[in-house]
XYZ file of C-alpha atoms in Angstrom:
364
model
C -47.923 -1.401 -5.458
C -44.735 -2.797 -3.748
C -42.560 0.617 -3.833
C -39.089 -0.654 -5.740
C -41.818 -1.586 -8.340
C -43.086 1.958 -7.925
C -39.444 3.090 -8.089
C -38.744 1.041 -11.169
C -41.639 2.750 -13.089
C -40.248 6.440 -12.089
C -37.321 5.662 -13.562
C -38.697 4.066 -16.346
C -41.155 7.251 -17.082
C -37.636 9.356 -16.549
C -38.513 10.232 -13.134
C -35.133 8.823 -11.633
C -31.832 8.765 -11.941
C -30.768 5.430 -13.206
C -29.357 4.333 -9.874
C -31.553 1.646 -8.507
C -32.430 0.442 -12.101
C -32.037 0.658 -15.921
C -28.243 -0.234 -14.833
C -26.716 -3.149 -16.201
C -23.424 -5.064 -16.419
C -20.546 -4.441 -18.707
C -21.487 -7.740 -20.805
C -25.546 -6.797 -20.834
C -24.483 -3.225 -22.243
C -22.112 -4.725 -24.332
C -24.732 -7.073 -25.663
C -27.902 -5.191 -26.720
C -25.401 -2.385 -28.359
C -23.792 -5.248 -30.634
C -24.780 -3.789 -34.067
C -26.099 -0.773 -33.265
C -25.066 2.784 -34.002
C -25.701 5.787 -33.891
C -29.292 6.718 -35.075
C -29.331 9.850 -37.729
C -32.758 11.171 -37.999
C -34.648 14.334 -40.255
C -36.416 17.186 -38.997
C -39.511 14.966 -40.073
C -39.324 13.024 -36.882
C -39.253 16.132 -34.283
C -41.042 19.273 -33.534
C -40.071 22.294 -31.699
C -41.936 24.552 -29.869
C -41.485 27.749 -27.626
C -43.368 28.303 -24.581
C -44.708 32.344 -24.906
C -47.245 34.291 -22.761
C -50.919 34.485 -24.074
C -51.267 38.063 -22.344
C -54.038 36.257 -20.214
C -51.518 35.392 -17.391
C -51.325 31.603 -19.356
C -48.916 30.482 -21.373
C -49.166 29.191 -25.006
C -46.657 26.627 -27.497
C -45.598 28.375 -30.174
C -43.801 26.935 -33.150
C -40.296 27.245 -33.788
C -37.508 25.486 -34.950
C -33.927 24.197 -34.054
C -32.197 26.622 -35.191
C -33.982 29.102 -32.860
C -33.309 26.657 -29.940
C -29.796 26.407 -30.395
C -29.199 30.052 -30.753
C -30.951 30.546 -27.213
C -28.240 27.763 -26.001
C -25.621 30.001 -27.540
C -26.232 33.028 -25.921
C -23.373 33.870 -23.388
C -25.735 34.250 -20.500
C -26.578 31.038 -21.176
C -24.270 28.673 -18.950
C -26.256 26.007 -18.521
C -28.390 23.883 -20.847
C -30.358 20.904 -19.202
C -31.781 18.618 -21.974
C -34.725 16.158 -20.191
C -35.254 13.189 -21.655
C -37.372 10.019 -21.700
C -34.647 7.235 -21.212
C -35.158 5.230 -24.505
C -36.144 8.159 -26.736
C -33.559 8.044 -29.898
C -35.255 10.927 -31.360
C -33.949 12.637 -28.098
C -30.734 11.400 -27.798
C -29.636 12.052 -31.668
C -31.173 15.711 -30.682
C -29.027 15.633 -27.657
C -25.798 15.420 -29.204
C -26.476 17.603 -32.029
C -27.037 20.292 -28.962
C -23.654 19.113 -27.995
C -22.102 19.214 -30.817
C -23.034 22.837 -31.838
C -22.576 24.464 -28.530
C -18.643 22.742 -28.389
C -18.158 24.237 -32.019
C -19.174 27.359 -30.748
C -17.801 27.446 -27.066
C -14.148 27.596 -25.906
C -14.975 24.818 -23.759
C -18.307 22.864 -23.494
C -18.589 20.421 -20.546
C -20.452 17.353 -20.458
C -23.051 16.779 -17.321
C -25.093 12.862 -17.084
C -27.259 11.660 -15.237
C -26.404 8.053 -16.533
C -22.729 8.135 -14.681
C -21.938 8.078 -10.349
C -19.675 10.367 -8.763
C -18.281 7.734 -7.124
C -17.294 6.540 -10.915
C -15.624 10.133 -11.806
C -12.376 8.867 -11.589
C -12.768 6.066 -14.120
C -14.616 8.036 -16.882
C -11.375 10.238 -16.399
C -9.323 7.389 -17.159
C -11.420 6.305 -19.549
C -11.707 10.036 -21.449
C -7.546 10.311 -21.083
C -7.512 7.001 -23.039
C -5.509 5.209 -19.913
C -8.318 2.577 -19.653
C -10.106 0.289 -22.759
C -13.883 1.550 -23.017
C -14.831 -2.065 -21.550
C -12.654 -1.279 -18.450
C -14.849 1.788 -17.697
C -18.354 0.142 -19.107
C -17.816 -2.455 -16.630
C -16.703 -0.312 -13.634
C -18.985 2.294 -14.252
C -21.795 -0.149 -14.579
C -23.157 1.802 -17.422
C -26.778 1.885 -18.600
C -28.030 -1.444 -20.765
C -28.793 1.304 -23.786
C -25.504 2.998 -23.531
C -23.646 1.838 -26.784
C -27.024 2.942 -28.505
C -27.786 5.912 -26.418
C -25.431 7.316 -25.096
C -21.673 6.454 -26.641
C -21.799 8.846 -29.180
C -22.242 11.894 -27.047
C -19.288 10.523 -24.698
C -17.033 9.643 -27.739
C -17.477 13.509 -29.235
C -16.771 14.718 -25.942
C -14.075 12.082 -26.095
C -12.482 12.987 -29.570
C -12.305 16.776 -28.667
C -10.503 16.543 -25.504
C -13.664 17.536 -23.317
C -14.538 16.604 -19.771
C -17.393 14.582 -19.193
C -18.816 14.750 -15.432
C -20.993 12.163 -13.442
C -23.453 13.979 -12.153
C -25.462 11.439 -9.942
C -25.176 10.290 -6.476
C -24.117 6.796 -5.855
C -26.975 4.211 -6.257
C -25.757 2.425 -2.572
C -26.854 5.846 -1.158
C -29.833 6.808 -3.134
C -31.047 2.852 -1.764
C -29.778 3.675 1.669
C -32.478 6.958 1.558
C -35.028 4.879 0.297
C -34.650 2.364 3.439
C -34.149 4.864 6.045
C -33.975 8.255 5.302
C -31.490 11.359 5.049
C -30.541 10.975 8.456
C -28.692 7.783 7.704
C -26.071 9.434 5.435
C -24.819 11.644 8.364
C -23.410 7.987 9.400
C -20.997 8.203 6.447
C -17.641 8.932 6.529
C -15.525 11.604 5.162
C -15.075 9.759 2.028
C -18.736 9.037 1.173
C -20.267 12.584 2.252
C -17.412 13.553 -0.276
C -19.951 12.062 -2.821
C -22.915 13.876 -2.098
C -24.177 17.561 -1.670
C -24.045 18.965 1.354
C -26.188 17.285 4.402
C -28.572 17.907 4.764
C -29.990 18.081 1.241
C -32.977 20.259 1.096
C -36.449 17.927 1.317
C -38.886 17.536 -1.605
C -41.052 20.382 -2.018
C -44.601 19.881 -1.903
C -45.181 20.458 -5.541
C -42.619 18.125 -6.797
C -43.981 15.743 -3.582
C -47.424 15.592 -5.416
C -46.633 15.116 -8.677
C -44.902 12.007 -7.684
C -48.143 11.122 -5.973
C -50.397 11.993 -9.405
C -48.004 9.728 -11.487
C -47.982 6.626 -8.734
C -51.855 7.112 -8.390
C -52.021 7.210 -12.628
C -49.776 4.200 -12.426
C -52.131 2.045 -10.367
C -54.830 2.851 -12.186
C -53.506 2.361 -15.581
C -52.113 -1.477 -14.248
C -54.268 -2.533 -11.742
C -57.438 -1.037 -11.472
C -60.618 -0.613 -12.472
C -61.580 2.862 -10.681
C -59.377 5.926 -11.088
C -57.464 6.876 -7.679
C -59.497 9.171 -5.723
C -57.625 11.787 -3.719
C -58.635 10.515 -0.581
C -55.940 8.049 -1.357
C -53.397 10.298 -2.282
C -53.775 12.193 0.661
C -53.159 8.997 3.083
C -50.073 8.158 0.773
C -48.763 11.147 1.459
C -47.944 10.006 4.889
C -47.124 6.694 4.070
C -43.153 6.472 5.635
C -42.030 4.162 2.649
C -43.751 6.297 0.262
C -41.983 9.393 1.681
C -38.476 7.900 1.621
C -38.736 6.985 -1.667
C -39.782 10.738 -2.832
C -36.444 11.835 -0.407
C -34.466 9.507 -2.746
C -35.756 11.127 -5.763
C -34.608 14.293 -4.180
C -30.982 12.898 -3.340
C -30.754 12.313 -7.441
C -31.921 16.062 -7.593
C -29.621 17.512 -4.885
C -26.797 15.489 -6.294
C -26.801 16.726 -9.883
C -27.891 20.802 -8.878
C -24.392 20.182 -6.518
C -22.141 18.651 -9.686
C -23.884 22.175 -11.823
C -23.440 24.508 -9.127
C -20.100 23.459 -8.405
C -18.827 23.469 -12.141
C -20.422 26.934 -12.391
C -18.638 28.337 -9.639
C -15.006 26.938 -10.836
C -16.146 28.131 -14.189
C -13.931 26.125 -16.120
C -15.901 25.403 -18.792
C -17.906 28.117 -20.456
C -21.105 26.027 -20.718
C -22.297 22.893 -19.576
C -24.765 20.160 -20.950
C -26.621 18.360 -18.524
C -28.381 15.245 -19.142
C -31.152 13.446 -17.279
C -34.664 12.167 -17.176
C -36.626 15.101 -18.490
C -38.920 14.910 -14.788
C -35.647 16.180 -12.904
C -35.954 19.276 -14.961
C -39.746 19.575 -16.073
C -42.001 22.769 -14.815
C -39.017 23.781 -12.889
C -39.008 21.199 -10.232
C -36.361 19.200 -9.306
C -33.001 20.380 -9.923
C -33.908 23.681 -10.898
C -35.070 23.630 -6.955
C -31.998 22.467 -5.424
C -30.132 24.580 -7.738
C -31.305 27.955 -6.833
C -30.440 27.213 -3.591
C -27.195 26.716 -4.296
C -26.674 29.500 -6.767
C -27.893 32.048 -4.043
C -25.545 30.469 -1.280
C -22.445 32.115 -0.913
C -20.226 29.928 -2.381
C -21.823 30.025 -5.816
C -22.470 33.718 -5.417
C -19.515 34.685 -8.128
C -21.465 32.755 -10.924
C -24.235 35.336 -11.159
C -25.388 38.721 -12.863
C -27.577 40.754 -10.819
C -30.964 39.019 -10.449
C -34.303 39.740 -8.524
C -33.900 38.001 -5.126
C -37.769 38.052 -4.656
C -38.452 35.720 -7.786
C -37.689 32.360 -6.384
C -36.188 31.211 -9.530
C -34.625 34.389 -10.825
C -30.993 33.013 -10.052
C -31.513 29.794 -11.892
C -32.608 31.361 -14.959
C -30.052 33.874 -15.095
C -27.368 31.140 -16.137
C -29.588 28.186 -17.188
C -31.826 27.127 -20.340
C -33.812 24.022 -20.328
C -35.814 21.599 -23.065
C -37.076 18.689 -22.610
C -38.485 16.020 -25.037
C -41.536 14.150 -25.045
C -42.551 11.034 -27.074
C -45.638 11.792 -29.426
C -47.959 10.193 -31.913
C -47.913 12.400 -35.323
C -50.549 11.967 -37.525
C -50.793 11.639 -41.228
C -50.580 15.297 -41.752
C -47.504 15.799 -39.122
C -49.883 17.143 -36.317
C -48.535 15.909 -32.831
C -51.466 13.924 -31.093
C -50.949 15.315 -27.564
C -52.228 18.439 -25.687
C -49.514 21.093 -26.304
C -51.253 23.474 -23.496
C -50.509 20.925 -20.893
C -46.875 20.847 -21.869
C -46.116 25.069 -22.072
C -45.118 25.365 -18.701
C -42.675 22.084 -19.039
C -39.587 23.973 -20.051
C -37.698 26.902 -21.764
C -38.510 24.301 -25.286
C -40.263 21.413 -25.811
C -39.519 19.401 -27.911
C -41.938 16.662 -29.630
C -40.307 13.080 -31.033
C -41.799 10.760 -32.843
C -42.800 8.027 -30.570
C -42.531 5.387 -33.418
C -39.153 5.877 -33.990
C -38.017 5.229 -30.076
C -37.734 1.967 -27.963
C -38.869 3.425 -24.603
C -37.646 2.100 -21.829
């Protein structure tokens, strides 16, 4: 598989960040959101679930509700919420602002955190947020997302309406290319200005769980399009030293290192009391991802005034001292409202999962 198709079906699964596709123009965003709104769903269409221990060392899905979620969000400890998401979902994003919108009822100040904007494009969502710019000024410079009037808008416009910052989150999509040509190295060439954009260099490398899960899905994707045997892991193993193959994992890890740096830096100027973080629910999922790059930053010195007193020998003790996650997956209910997927697979996913009804989203 040539690898920017590979690249194009990460994103598409929510793998990636949105910056080397799923972008579009200001008149193709414009376009497919001409007569939408915002979707409104019931409690019919979604299920949530808590991940517990089964006192066997495994872990188990238990059921629970929204309102059980959302008080978790509330609690003060609770800085950080990072909702993952399959781009597309509706389900998801009408869950995702209702998150929103009861944590800023109930915060002093509730930031908003996407994925879906550049930090190069910070300055313009500003404008745009300040009301010194039209919303089709900062669609088209901000070269937002095809689904954004559908998806998105309505979590920007409450932020919007109640005077509260919204933050791009993701690294530019010029340097998350230039990664996936050459490598990390190649951003040292940057000037002042552009390393301005980006974490600190260098960003810390996959790791090799994240590394082979990118590997499983790329092997699942061959098989599932063009093929007739299932991947053996023969093959895997001699992808995992293909160069191209590599890069492209690096790049996934400059989309990581780029949103932990936007959290861990809006934690440590702690000007809003919580944050809401948006992205593609496999930045966030079994704790890989940003949760990686964001321990590291928590525990460096600079972030060091954002934390309680944590166990430095549990490698993601400082994380989950400030931060909750969820994510939500796409599912096929049946007749009698049981979810057609293996819930054991999905109990080490998150803090929640939670299930949306597959037939009610346009996946992307």
């Amino acid at each position: 598989m040539p690898y920017a198709a590979a690249l194009r079906r990460l994103v598409a699964a929510g793998l990636g960040g949105g910056a080397l596709a799923w972008k579009a123009s200001h008149s193709l965003a414009e376009e497919k959101g001409k007569g939408e709104s915002a979707a409104s769903f019931g409690s019919d269409v979604y299920a949530v679930y808590r991940p517990e221990g089964a006192g066997d060392g495994t872990r188990v899905l238990l059921a629970a509700d929204y309102e059980d979620m959302i008080e978790d969000f509330r609690r003060k400890t609770c800085r950080l919420v990072i909702l993952g998401e399959t781009h597309g979902d509706r389900v998801a994003h009408f869950l995702e602002k209702r998150v929103f919108d009861d944590l800023a009822s109930s915060t002093p100040k509730c930031g908003l955190s996407m994925e879906m904007f550049e930090s190069d494009k910070q300055q313009v969502l500003n404008e745009y947020l300040r009301g010194l710019i039209p919303e089709s000024s900062m669609l088209k410079d901000c070269r937002a997302w095809a689904n954004y009037r559908r998806d998105y808008r309505p979590i920007v416009e409450a932020a919007k309406n109640q005077g509260l910052p919204v933050f791009a989150a993701n690294a530019p999509g010029r340097y998350v290319g230039l990664v996936n040509r050459s490598g990390q190295e190649a951003l040292l060439a940057l000037g002042e200005d552009g390393r301005a954009l980006l974490p600190p260099l260098p960003f810390r490398m996959p790791s090799e769980a994240l590394r082979w899960k990118v590997f499983d899905f790329m092997n699942a994707q061959k098989y599932n399009s063009n093929s007739s045997q299932p991947a053996c892991p023969a093959q895997a193993q001699a992808e995992e030293v293909n160069p191209a193959l590599s890069r492209m994992v690096e790049a996934q890890s400059l989309w990581d290192a780029s949103m932990a740096w936007t959290l861990a830096e809006l934690l440590k100027a702690g000007e809003c009391s919580k944050v809401v973080h948006l992205c593609g629910r496999f930045h966030v999922e079994h704790g890989l991802g940003i949760p990686e790059h964001l321990e590291g930053y928590l525990r460096s010195n600079h972030c060091e005034s954002t934390l309680a007193s944590f166990d430095r020998n549990d490698s993601s003790a400082a994380f989950r001292s400030v931060a909750k996650t969820a994510v939500f997956v796409p599912a096929e209910f049946s007749a009698d409202g049981r979810p057609s997927i293996d819930l054991d697979a999905l109990a080490y996913s998150a803090d929640w999962v939670v299930l949306t009804d597959a037939s009610k989203s346009t996946l992307l």
